[in-house]
Short mmCIF file of C-alpha atoms (C1' of nucleotides) in Angstrom, two decimals:
data_model
loop_
_atom_site.label_atom_id
_atom_site.label_comp_id
_atom_site.label_asym_id
_atom_site.label_seq_id
_atom_site.Cartn_x
_atom_site.Cartn_y
_atom_site.Cartn_z
CA MET A 1 186.18 102.25 135.71
CA GLU A 2 184.55 100.26 133.48
CA LYS A 3 186.94 99.98 129.84
CA VAL A 4 185.09 97.89 127.03
CA PRO A 5 181.86 97.49 126.26
CA PRO A 6 179.63 94.60 126.49
CA PRO A 7 179.86 93.13 122.91
CA GLN A 8 176.92 93.90 121.16
CA HIS A 9 175.23 89.98 119.54
CA GLU A 10 172.38 90.76 117.32
CA ASP A 11 173.61 87.86 115.69
CA GLU A 12 171.41 85.53 113.90
CA THR A 13 171.45 82.02 116.84
CA SER A 14 172.67 77.84 117.30
CA ASP A 15 169.31 75.62 116.69
CA ALA A 16 168.77 75.21 120.28
CA LEU A 17 168.02 78.77 120.67
CA THR A 18 166.24 79.11 118.12
CA THR A 19 162.69 78.52 119.85
CA ALA A 20 163.89 81.29 123.03
CA LEU A 21 165.17 83.37 121.04
CA HIS A 22 162.22 83.49 118.05
CA PHE A 23 160.24 86.72 120.02
CA THR A 24 163.02 88.72 120.39
CA SER A 25 165.47 88.42 116.94
CA THR A 26 161.21 88.61 115.07
CA GLY A 27 158.81 89.69 116.16
CA PRO A 28 157.16 93.24 116.93
CA PHE A 29 159.42 94.92 119.81
CA SER A 30 162.59 93.36 118.81
CA THR A 31 166.07 95.35 119.60
CA MET A 32 166.74 95.76 116.72
CA GLU A 33 163.61 97.96 115.28
CA TYR A 34 163.14 100.84 117.60
CA ARG A 35 161.97 103.65 116.28
CA HIS A 36 164.20 106.85 117.29
CA ASP A 37 161.51 108.64 119.08
CA VAL A 38 160.73 106.17 121.06
CA GLY A 39 159.56 107.29 124.43
CA LEU A 40 160.71 110.98 123.04
CA GLU A 41 156.61 111.92 124.97
CA GLU A 42 158.26 110.93 128.11
CA LEU A 43 158.27 113.53 130.70
CA CYS A 44 161.24 114.42 132.41
CA PRO A 45 162.29 112.07 135.18
CA VAL A 46 164.12 114.95 137.34
CA CYS A 47 161.32 117.38 136.54
CA GLY A 48 158.36 116.65 134.27
CA ASP A 49 159.55 118.59 131.31
CA LYS A 50 159.23 117.41 127.44
CA VAL A 51 162.28 115.41 127.59
CA SER A 52 164.81 115.87 124.67
CA GLY A 53 166.85 113.00 124.44
CA TYR A 54 168.96 110.44 126.69
CA HIS A 55 171.71 112.13 128.61
CA TYR A 56 173.44 110.89 130.88
CA GLY A 57 171.92 107.58 131.24
CA LEU A 58 168.63 107.94 131.48
CA LEU A 59 165.65 109.63 128.94
CA THR A 60 165.31 113.87 130.95
CA CYS A 61 164.90 116.96 129.67
CA GLU A 62 167.06 119.59 128.38
CA SER A 63 167.67 121.66 131.10
CA CYS A 64 168.47 119.45 133.35
CA LYS A 65 170.85 117.97 131.16
CA ILE A 66 173.00 120.34 130.58
CA ASN A 67 172.48 120.92 135.00
CA ARG A 68 175.46 118.48 135.05
CA ASP A 69 177.91 121.36 135.21
CA ALA A 70 176.08 122.70 139.15
CA PHE A 71 176.09 118.61 139.62
CA PHE A 72 179.57 118.44 139.14
CA LYS A 73 180.24 121.89 141.72
CA TRP A 74 177.93 119.97 144.07
CA ILE A 75 179.45 116.51 143.98
CA LEU A 76 183.13 118.33 144.18
CA PRO A 77 183.63 118.53 148.09
CA PHE A 78 182.61 114.68 148.17
CA LEU A 79 185.40 114.08 145.80
CA GLN A 80 187.98 117.12 146.79
CA HIS A 81 190.55 113.87 146.52
CA SER A 82 189.75 112.79 142.44
CA GLN A 83 191.67 114.17 139.32
CA GLY A 84 191.26 115.75 136.47
CA PHE A 85 188.13 117.31 135.69
CA PHE A 86 187.46 117.97 139.35
CA LYS A 87 190.10 119.44 139.43
CA ARG A 88 189.58 122.14 136.25
CA THR A 89 186.34 122.80 137.83
CA VAL A 90 187.65 123.66 141.97
CA GLN A 91 187.57 127.58 141.37
CA ASN A 92 183.99 126.66 141.10
CA ASN A 93 184.10 125.08 143.67
CA LYS A 94 180.20 126.57 144.82
CA LYS A 95 178.51 124.60 147.83
CA TYR A 96 175.01 124.47 147.10
CA VAL A 97 173.00 124.14 150.26
CA CYS A 98 169.61 123.85 151.00
CA ALA A 99 167.49 125.97 152.74
CA GLU A 100 164.91 123.59 153.00
CA ASN A 101 164.98 120.14 154.30
CA GLN A 102 166.55 118.92 151.52
CA GLU A 103 162.83 118.06 150.50
CA CYS A 104 162.48 119.99 147.99
CA ARG A 105 159.83 119.61 145.21
CA ILE A 106 161.33 119.40 141.92
CA ASP A 107 159.10 120.58 138.31
CA LYS A 108 159.52 122.86 136.44
CA THR A 109 158.48 125.79 137.47
CA GLN A 110 160.40 125.17 140.20
CA ARG A 111 163.20 123.29 139.39
CA LYS A 112 165.52 126.55 139.50
CA ARG A 113 165.39 127.06 143.26
CA CYS A 114 167.29 124.64 145.44
CA ALA A 115 170.05 123.78 143.57
CA PHE A 116 171.24 120.85 145.79
CA CYS A 117 167.73 119.46 145.56
CA ARG A 118 168.45 119.51 141.88
CA PHE A 119 170.61 117.06 142.37
CA GLN A 120 170.21 114.93 144.50
CA LYS A 121 167.28 114.04 142.57
CA CYS A 122 168.66 114.12 139.71
CA LEU A 123 171.38 111.32 141.39
CA HIS A 124 167.31 109.71 142.72
CA VAL A 125 166.17 108.94 139.51
CA GLY A 126 169.87 107.99 138.62
CA MET A 127 171.74 110.01 136.44
CA ARG A 128 175.34 107.92 135.13
CA LEU A 129 178.03 109.91 137.28
CA GLU A 130 180.21 107.93 134.54
CA ALA A 131 178.67 109.10 131.57
CA VAL A 132 179.83 112.35 132.07
CA ARG A 133 184.14 113.43 130.14
CA ALA A 134 186.37 114.05 132.43
CA ASP A 135 188.86 114.67 129.22
CA ARG A 136 185.27 117.01 127.50
CA MET A 137 185.32 115.19 124.27
CA ARG A 138 182.73 116.20 122.28
CA GLY A 139 180.98 113.08 120.03
CA GLY A 140 181.32 109.98 119.29
CA ARG A 141 179.15 107.06 121.74
CA ASN A 142 179.97 105.80 125.16
CA LYS A 143 179.66 102.31 127.31
CA PHE A 144 175.96 103.32 127.27
CA GLY A 145 174.93 102.58 123.77
CA PRO A 146 174.14 99.42 124.16
CA MET A 147 171.93 100.67 127.99
CA TYR A 148 170.02 102.76 125.67
CA LYS A 149 169.14 100.46 122.97
CA ARG A 150 167.91 98.32 125.55
CA ASP A 151 166.07 100.61 126.92
CA ARG A 152 164.31 101.64 123.99
CA ALA A 153 162.78 98.40 122.86
CA LEU A 154 161.49 98.41 126.79
CA LYS A 155 160.22 101.50 125.93
CA GLN A 156 158.35 100.23 122.38
CA GLN A 157 157.08 97.23 124.42
CA ARG A 158 155.39 99.23 127.02
CA LYS A 159 153.22 101.46 124.42
CA ALA A 160 152.85 98.38 123.15
CA LEU A 161 151.28 97.16 125.47
CA ILE A 162 149.27 100.37 126.48
CA GLN A 163 147.92 100.52 123.21
CA ALA A 164 147.37 96.87 122.87
CA SER A 165 145.11 96.84 126.24
CA GLY A 166 143.18 100.36 125.55
CA CYS A 167 143.65 101.68 128.99
CA ARG A 168 144.74 104.26 130.31
CA ILE A 169 146.72 104.70 133.14
CA GLU A 170 145.42 107.03 134.77
CA SER A 171 141.82 104.41 134.51
CA SER A 172 144.03 101.30 135.69
CA PRO A 173 142.01 99.52 138.69
CA PRO A 174 144.50 97.37 140.82
CA LEU A 175 143.31 93.36 139.83
CA VAL A 176 144.49 91.68 142.83
CA SER A 177 145.37 93.35 145.70
CA SER A 178 148.48 92.17 147.89
CA THR A 179 149.93 88.80 148.25
CA HIS A 180 150.95 90.16 151.52
CA GLN A 181 151.44 87.49 153.45
CA ARG A 182 153.15 87.90 157.39
CA ASP A 183 150.09 84.85 158.75
CA LEU A 184 153.62 82.96 158.80
CA THR A 185 155.91 82.59 161.60
CA PHE A 186 158.71 81.00 161.24
CA THR A 187 159.67 80.75 165.36
CA GLY A 188 159.78 76.98 165.16
CA GLY A 189 161.17 75.62 167.51
CA LEU A 190 163.77 77.63 167.16
CA HIS A 191 164.43 80.49 170.30
CA PRO A 192 164.58 84.53 169.08
CA VAL A 193 168.43 85.43 170.53
CA PRO A 194 169.42 89.51 170.71
CA VAL A 195 172.96 88.82 169.57
CA LEU A 196 173.71 85.19 168.46
CA HIS A 197 176.74 84.15 170.26
CA SER A 198 175.84 84.57 173.80
CA THR A 199 173.25 82.01 173.26
CA PRO A 200 173.09 78.41 171.82
CA LEU A 201 171.71 78.96 168.08
CA PHE A 202 171.48 74.62 168.56
CA THR A 203 170.86 71.91 169.92
CA ALA A 204 174.05 69.55 169.45
CA GLN A 205 173.66 65.96 167.62
CA ASN A 206 174.85 64.31 164.80
CA ASP A 207 178.52 64.09 163.69
CA HIS A 208 180.55 66.91 162.92
CA ILE A 209 180.86 68.07 159.52
CA SER A 210 183.29 69.51 157.74
CA TYR A 211 184.58 70.86 154.09
CA GLN A 212 186.84 72.45 152.06
CA SER A 213 186.65 74.22 149.71
CA PRO A 214 183.30 73.30 147.27
CA ALA A 215 184.29 75.10 144.09
CA LEU A 216 181.18 75.92 142.28
CA CYS A 217 181.26 74.05 139.13
CA SER A 218 180.81 71.30 141.28
CA LEU A 219 177.85 72.34 142.31
CA LEU A 220 176.31 72.59 139.65
CA PRO A 221 175.49 69.37 137.02
CA PHE A 222 177.98 67.92 134.40
CA ASN A 223 176.05 68.50 131.74
CA SER A 224 172.95 70.82 132.49
CA ALA A 225 170.32 70.33 129.60
CA GLY A 226 170.00 66.97 131.51
CA ALA A 227 169.15 67.42 134.86
CA THR A 228 166.68 66.25 136.53
CA GLN A 229 164.67 66.75 140.11
CA ASN A 230 165.79 64.59 141.81
CA GLN A 231 169.97 64.31 140.46
CA SER A 232 172.16 64.09 143.79
CA THR A 233 175.37 66.16 143.15
CA SER A 234 178.53 65.14 145.49
CA PHE A 235 181.38 67.30 146.31
CA SER A 236 183.73 67.05 149.36
CA ASN A 237 181.70 65.78 152.58
CA TRP A 238 178.45 67.10 151.33
CA ILE A 239 175.63 65.70 149.30
CA ILE A 240 172.83 68.11 147.83
CA LYS A 241 170.12 66.84 147.01
CA SER A 242 167.87 68.66 144.88
CA GLU A 243 164.42 68.75 146.78
CA HIS A 244 163.05 71.17 144.94
CA THR A 245 158.99 70.31 145.12
CA ASN A 246 158.09 72.98 142.66
CA ASN A 247 156.63 71.45 139.15
CA CYS A 248 159.26 74.13 137.27
CA ALA A 249 162.39 71.14 136.20
CA SER A 250 159.78 69.03 134.72
CA SER A 251 156.49 71.94 133.76
CA PRO A 252 156.56 70.05 130.10
CA GLY A 253 157.16 74.46 128.35
CA SER A 254 160.90 74.41 130.73
CA ALA A 255 162.31 71.32 129.53
CA ALA A 256 163.25 72.36 126.14
CA GLY A 257 163.12 75.74 126.17
CA ILE A 258 160.61 77.21 127.29
CA GLY A 259 159.03 79.11 123.55
CA SER A 260 157.39 82.93 124.31
CA ASP A 261 154.81 81.08 121.62
CA GLU A 262 153.71 79.43 125.36
CA LEU A 263 153.96 81.92 128.34
CA TYR A 264 154.19 85.12 126.80
CA SER A 265 151.99 85.64 123.32
CA ARG A 266 149.70 87.39 123.43
CA PRO A 267 149.78 90.48 125.63
CA PHE A 268 146.77 91.84 126.87
CA SER A 269 142.68 90.03 126.77
CA PRO A 270 140.80 92.34 125.03
CA GLN A 271 139.54 93.18 128.53
CA GLY A 272 142.71 94.46 129.79
CA PRO A 273 146.35 93.46 131.05
CA ARG A 274 146.21 89.88 132.44
CA MET A 275 148.77 87.87 134.41
CA PRO A 276 150.96 86.96 133.12
CA GLN A 277 151.50 83.24 132.80
CA LEU A 278 155.32 83.13 133.24
CA VAL A 279 155.37 85.01 136.16
CA MET A 280 153.45 81.68 137.19
CA GLU A 281 156.54 79.92 135.72
CA LEU A 282 159.31 81.39 137.55
CA LEU A 283 156.94 81.50 141.20
CA ARG A 284 157.12 77.40 140.87
CA CYS A 285 160.40 78.10 140.69
CA ASP A 286 160.65 79.06 144.27
CA SER A 287 161.43 77.13 147.35
CA ASP A 288 159.09 76.22 149.82
CA GLU A 289 160.37 79.53 152.58
CA LEU A 290 159.43 76.75 155.44
CA LYS A 291 161.22 73.74 153.63
CA LEU A 292 164.51 75.18 153.44
CA GLN A 293 164.38 77.17 156.78
CA ASN A 294 164.22 73.54 158.44
CA LYS A 295 166.58 72.18 155.69
CA ILE A 296 169.40 75.51 156.84
CA THR A 297 169.34 74.42 160.52
CA ALA A 298 169.26 71.02 159.68
CA ARG A 299 172.90 71.83 158.20
CA LEU A 300 173.39 74.40 161.16
CA LEU A 301 172.61 72.21 163.75
CA GLN A 302 175.03 69.78 162.24
CA GLU A 303 178.14 72.41 162.31
CA GLN A 304 177.55 73.28 165.79
CA ALA A 305 178.70 69.80 166.86
CA GLY A 306 182.37 71.55 165.34
CA TRP A 307 181.98 74.62 166.86
CA GLU A 308 182.65 72.45 170.73
CA LYS A 309 186.06 72.14 169.79
CA GLN A 310 186.37 76.02 169.31
CA GLY A 311 183.86 76.94 171.13
CA ASN A 312 181.11 79.25 170.15
CA PRO A 313 181.43 81.25 166.80
CA SER A 314 181.60 85.16 166.40
CA THR A 315 178.24 86.24 165.73
CA LEU A 316 179.52 88.12 162.00
CA SER A 317 180.95 83.54 161.43
CA LEU A 318 177.22 82.97 161.93
CA MET A 319 175.36 84.79 159.99
CA CYS A 320 178.55 84.34 156.58
CA LEU A 321 177.48 80.77 157.25
CA MET A 322 173.74 81.09 157.08
CA ALA A 323 174.71 82.95 154.55
CA ASP A 324 176.95 80.21 153.14
CA GLN A 325 174.04 77.73 153.45
CA THR A 326 172.26 80.10 151.61
CA LEU A 327 174.23 80.54 148.39
CA PHE A 328 173.85 76.64 148.21
CA SER A 329 170.38 76.82 148.83
CA ILE A 330 170.47 79.67 145.72
CA VAL A 331 172.13 77.31 143.48
CA GLU A 332 170.29 75.36 143.40
CA TRP A 333 167.60 77.25 142.50
CA ALA A 334 169.17 78.67 140.15
CA ARG A 335 170.46 75.48 138.35
CA THR A 336 167.49 74.27 138.16
CA CYS A 337 164.68 76.94 137.08
CA ILE A 338 163.70 77.21 134.22
CA PHE A 339 165.59 78.85 130.76
CA PHE A 340 169.53 78.47 133.34
CA LYS A 341 169.45 75.44 132.95
CA GLN A 342 168.89 75.29 129.51
CA LEU A 343 172.71 77.29 129.95
CA LYS A 344 176.27 76.18 129.19
CA VAL A 345 177.23 75.19 132.96
CA SER A 346 180.67 77.46 132.03
CA ASP A 347 177.87 80.74 130.69
CA GLN A 348 176.38 79.39 133.81
CA MET A 349 178.86 80.05 136.57
CA LYS A 350 179.59 83.48 135.04
CA LEU A 351 176.01 84.46 135.66
CA LEU A 352 176.33 82.79 138.99
CA HIS A 353 179.65 84.35 139.51
CA SER A 354 178.51 87.70 138.72
CA CYS A 355 175.64 87.96 140.80
CA TRP A 356 176.15 86.25 143.20
CA SER A 357 175.96 88.41 145.90
CA GLU A 358 173.37 90.69 144.67
CA LEU A 359 170.43 87.19 145.24
CA LEU A 360 172.22 87.10 148.69
CA LEU A 361 171.26 90.07 149.91
CA LEU A 362 167.58 89.93 147.55
CA ASP A 363 166.64 87.05 149.21
CA ILE A 364 167.46 88.68 153.49
CA ILE A 365 165.45 91.75 151.66
CA SER A 366 162.62 90.09 150.38
CA ARG A 367 162.72 87.82 153.92
CA GLN A 368 162.29 91.03 155.56
CA VAL A 369 159.09 92.40 153.11
CA LEU A 370 157.45 89.46 152.75
CA TYR A 371 157.81 88.16 156.88
CA GLY A 372 160.10 90.59 158.29
CA LYS A 373 159.05 92.48 161.00
CA GLU A 374 159.69 96.52 161.73
CA GLY A 375 162.51 96.90 163.09
CA ARG A 376 163.91 93.09 163.38
CA LEU A 377 166.09 90.80 161.23
CA LEU A 378 164.00 87.46 159.82
CA LEU A 379 166.87 84.86 159.94
CA VAL A 380 166.63 82.52 157.07
CA THR A 381 166.57 79.46 160.16
CA GLY A 382 163.71 81.82 161.57
CA GLN A 383 165.38 83.26 163.75
CA GLU A 384 165.22 87.19 164.97
CA MET A 385 167.13 89.74 165.70
CA GLU A 386 167.11 93.39 167.07
CA LEU A 387 168.21 95.47 163.96
CA SER A 388 169.39 98.38 167.61
CA ASP A 389 171.39 95.20 168.48
CA ILE A 390 172.71 94.92 165.62
CA ALA A 391 174.10 98.10 165.20
CA SER A 392 175.24 98.99 168.00
CA HIS A 393 178.24 95.47 168.12
CA ALA A 394 179.04 96.58 164.83
CA GLY A 395 181.71 99.04 162.98
CA PRO A 396 180.64 102.50 160.26
CA THR A 397 180.71 100.42 157.74
CA LEU A 398 178.57 97.28 158.64
CA THR A 399 176.00 99.86 160.37
CA SER A 400 175.77 101.95 157.27
CA LEU A 401 175.38 99.07 155.20
CA VAL A 402 172.52 97.64 157.35
CA GLN A 403 171.05 101.15 157.66
CA ARG A 404 171.03 101.53 153.57
CA GLY A 405 169.60 97.83 153.72
CA GLN A 406 166.59 98.25 155.91
CA GLU A 407 165.80 101.74 153.79
CA LEU A 408 165.56 99.37 150.11
CA VAL A 409 163.61 96.82 152.52
CA GLU A 410 160.76 99.77 154.27
CA LYS A 411 160.68 100.95 149.83
CA LEU A 412 159.97 97.96 149.46
CA HIS A 413 157.42 96.76 151.85
CA ILE A 414 155.56 100.58 150.98
CA LEU A 415 155.63 99.55 147.00
CA LYS A 416 153.75 96.72 148.75
CA VAL A 417 156.18 93.88 146.34
CA ASP A 418 155.41 90.41 146.78
CA ARG A 419 156.68 87.23 146.35
CA GLN A 420 154.98 87.15 142.10
CA GLU A 421 157.57 90.22 141.66
CA PHE A 422 160.02 88.86 143.45
CA ALA A 423 160.10 85.85 141.58
CA CYS A 424 160.77 88.17 138.60
CA ILE A 425 163.80 90.19 139.68
CA LYS A 426 165.75 87.24 140.36
CA PHE A 427 165.92 86.31 137.03
CA LEU A 428 166.48 89.36 136.17
CA ILE A 429 169.40 89.87 138.57
CA LEU A 430 170.44 86.32 137.23
CA PHE A 431 169.95 86.88 133.55
CA ASN A 432 172.64 90.13 133.00
CA PRO A 433 173.07 90.50 129.60
CA ASP A 434 176.13 93.01 130.71
CA VAL A 435 178.50 89.94 132.25
CA LYS A 436 181.69 89.97 129.78
CA GLN A 437 182.26 86.85 127.64
CA LEU A 438 179.30 85.27 127.49
CA GLU A 439 178.40 82.12 125.74
CA ASP A 440 174.98 82.16 124.79
CA HIS A 441 174.87 86.17 125.07
CA PRO A 442 171.91 86.73 123.25
CA PHE A 443 169.67 84.02 124.55
CA ILE A 444 170.51 85.96 128.22
CA GLU A 445 169.49 88.71 126.96
CA SER A 446 166.66 87.70 125.20
CA VAL A 447 165.13 86.25 129.25
CA GLN A 448 165.69 89.57 130.52
CA GLU A 449 163.36 91.42 127.84
CA GLN A 450 160.78 88.34 128.48
CA ILE A 451 161.57 88.55 132.41
CA GLU A 452 160.86 93.12 132.49
CA GLY A 453 157.96 92.03 129.95
CA ALA A 454 156.83 89.50 132.26
CA LEU A 455 157.07 91.96 135.42
CA LEU A 456 156.05 95.03 133.62
CA GLU A 457 153.01 93.97 132.39
CA TYR A 458 151.95 91.79 136.01
CA THR A 459 152.38 95.50 137.59
CA LEU A 460 150.13 97.09 134.84
CA TYR A 461 147.91 93.84 135.83
CA THR A 462 148.42 94.98 139.57
CA SER A 463 149.17 98.13 139.81
CA SER A 464 147.09 101.42 139.27
CA GLN A 465 150.23 103.23 138.74
CA PHE A 466 152.57 100.63 136.91
CA LEU A 467 154.45 103.04 135.27
CA GLY A 468 156.06 104.30 138.33
CA ARG A 469 156.07 101.29 140.22
CA PHE A 470 157.79 99.55 137.07
CA ALA A 471 160.64 102.99 137.26
CA HIS A 472 160.70 101.93 141.70
CA LEU A 473 160.96 98.28 140.95
CA LEU A 474 163.98 99.13 137.98
CA LEU A 475 165.85 101.61 140.71
CA CYS A 476 165.26 99.30 143.90
CA LEU A 477 167.18 96.95 142.26
CA SER A 478 170.05 99.12 141.38
CA GLU A 479 169.96 99.92 145.08
CA LEU A 480 169.89 96.50 145.93
CA ARG A 481 173.25 96.13 142.71
CA SER A 482 175.02 98.86 144.49
CA LEU A 483 174.85 97.21 148.49
CA SER A 484 175.81 94.24 147.35
CA ASN A 485 179.13 95.36 145.46
CA LEU A 486 179.79 97.15 149.62
CA ALA A 487 178.58 93.81 150.95
CA GLU A 488 181.39 92.40 149.04
CA ASP A 489 184.22 94.34 150.10
CA TYR A 490 182.98 94.78 153.46
CA LEU A 491 183.24 90.63 153.83
CA TYR A 492 186.51 90.88 151.83
CA CYS A 493 187.58 92.88 154.49
CA LYS A 494 186.67 90.09 157.65
CA HIS A 495 188.43 87.57 155.00
CA LEU A 496 191.54 89.27 154.92
CA SER A 497 191.39 90.00 159.21
CA SER A 498 190.57 86.35 159.02
CA GLU A 499 187.66 87.42 160.94
CA VAL A 500 184.54 85.14 158.62
CA PRO A 501 184.94 81.65 158.03
CA CYS A 502 187.24 80.35 155.87
CA ASN A 503 187.45 77.27 152.96
CA ASN A 504 183.39 78.18 152.02
CA LEU A 505 180.93 78.64 148.91
CA LEU A 506 180.87 81.69 150.17
CA ILE A 507 184.46 82.81 150.49
CA GLU A 508 184.89 80.83 147.05
CA MET A 509 182.61 83.52 145.14
CA LEU A 510 183.80 85.98 147.02
CA HIS A 511 187.60 84.39 144.84
CA ALA A 512 186.16 84.02 142.42
CA LYS A 513 184.99 87.38 141.18
CA ARG A 514 187.97 89.85 142.54
CA ASN A 515 190.13 86.58 139.79
CA TRP A 516 187.48 87.20 137.29
CA SER A 517 186.86 90.90 136.62
"C1'" DG B 1 172.80 130.29 136.58
"C1'" DT B 2 169.86 128.33 133.17
"C1'" DA B 3 168.17 126.68 128.85
"C1'" DG B 4 167.42 126.29 123.89
"C1'" DC B 5 170.40 125.33 120.03
"C1'" DC B 6 174.96 124.42 117.78
"C1'" DT B 7 179.60 121.59 116.58
"C1'" DT B 8 181.02 116.56 117.29
"C1'" DG B 9 182.40 112.29 116.23
"C1'" DA B 10 183.27 106.91 118.11
"C1'" DA B 11 179.68 103.61 116.21
"C1'" DT B 12 176.30 101.66 113.14
"C1'" DA C 1 176.12 108.66 105.54
"C1'" DT C 2 173.44 108.94 109.22
"C1'" DT C 3 172.74 108.78 113.68
"C1'" DC C 4 172.97 111.01 118.31
"C1'" DA C 5 174.50 111.27 123.18
"C1'" DA C 6 178.76 114.03 124.63
"C1'" DG C 7 180.25 119.18 125.04
"C1'" DG C 8 180.14 123.50 124.30
"C1'" DC C 9 178.07 128.80 122.76
"C1'" DT C 10 175.43 132.56 123.89
"C1'" DA C 11 171.30 135.33 124.66
"C1'" DC C 12 168.26 135.98 128.30
#
DNA sequence: GTAGCCTTGAAT
DNA sequence: ATTCAAGGCTAC
């Protein structure tokens, strides 16, 4: 569906960004200085054979590249209504069926044995449907060019990190145990409620606070560079106070832009990978979970007073109000966090408009992974819902969304993703260089690269199988993106049928993104 | 059907 | 002019 590839910004940068960009524009792993053969010694993620180059979105071997045709025969039954290329292939409409349990092992020697599982694996590792040309035109370049370029730069960086550390993949011991924190309880004074609207959530108090659609720009400081820690921003009837207890806004490195020299200068100590300081800096930008819980609970308590007039809202409406409040906290996090507050408000808005739903979803998912219990949904207020209850009350779309969300939570849980990694992932989502018409594109790209580097280094530091882990995290990121798109579509439908509260930030963001693209 | 090699052609 | 990831060809 994509029309135009994002423009390449490799020109020299303005003074304000010089420090931050120094690392990527002149450093040893500049995106402009990769060698052509970077990564070619890698193994095909589908079957483990030697890769022959980038094919349909990632480095694979020639054999798995060629198998796109069979892949399309497999996918065809699901795309009967598409036209063009698929119509031409329709006479070969051969349906692949797995003779086993759709979980055949795919490797170099066995890859021919099950076409179904092979192509499922192609999909799973990230081969891109869109890279196959409907018109079968040969040669030329496609929109994946910049992506391949970034990937190469990252691989080069990774290789250099490994060389610098002198460590081998199989000999790197886990240096730090998982930082899972499952000892925290958030039940507080609130009781778990199986289905929200069956029980009053909060005891009513205070006056009803109504609000009109607060524009995102009113949440952002007029001059982002001048944002201070305790600045109050008012909009409509809300007063939002920045109550961050972290020191990210006032830390010495972040005020005028973190220079890579400070945070990311020496990839490794001679002994091996070290804890990247940048990761700790990103973590410091996170607000405390308990404080967030109290703040959002308090706001919802105020809201509740207004409900008595119209009767209790539906569970879905309540969830939207909660999501709306969480969105406020996400915007607050963004506008005070490192790197982002250096951006112009216009770029800040573009980035937030593009990724709000991913951040929101990540917030929910990370809460389940870090603090949740199996089979239950832990809300931002600290309350819990039975997932089976949600499933029994939800329609097929929401049920499948929840199901996929649960699967992602499970994946991240098995990976034992910790707060540090979630903090990095949040930044990776926020600093998306593929967002259109960014004024400070080079800066945003450089932040993205720094964060990727830091996350990679962190996984090196904490995991014995770091390469797989890093790749897994990035895979989860793409699943998160597709889930958030589905969630947006779902929400939009519910909005059109007036089943969710309007005039809030959530709906405003929903509209803004649709108008934008 | 598979997979190694070939041709193509927009972007650089 | 070069690059390199598309699609094509064909021996197996």
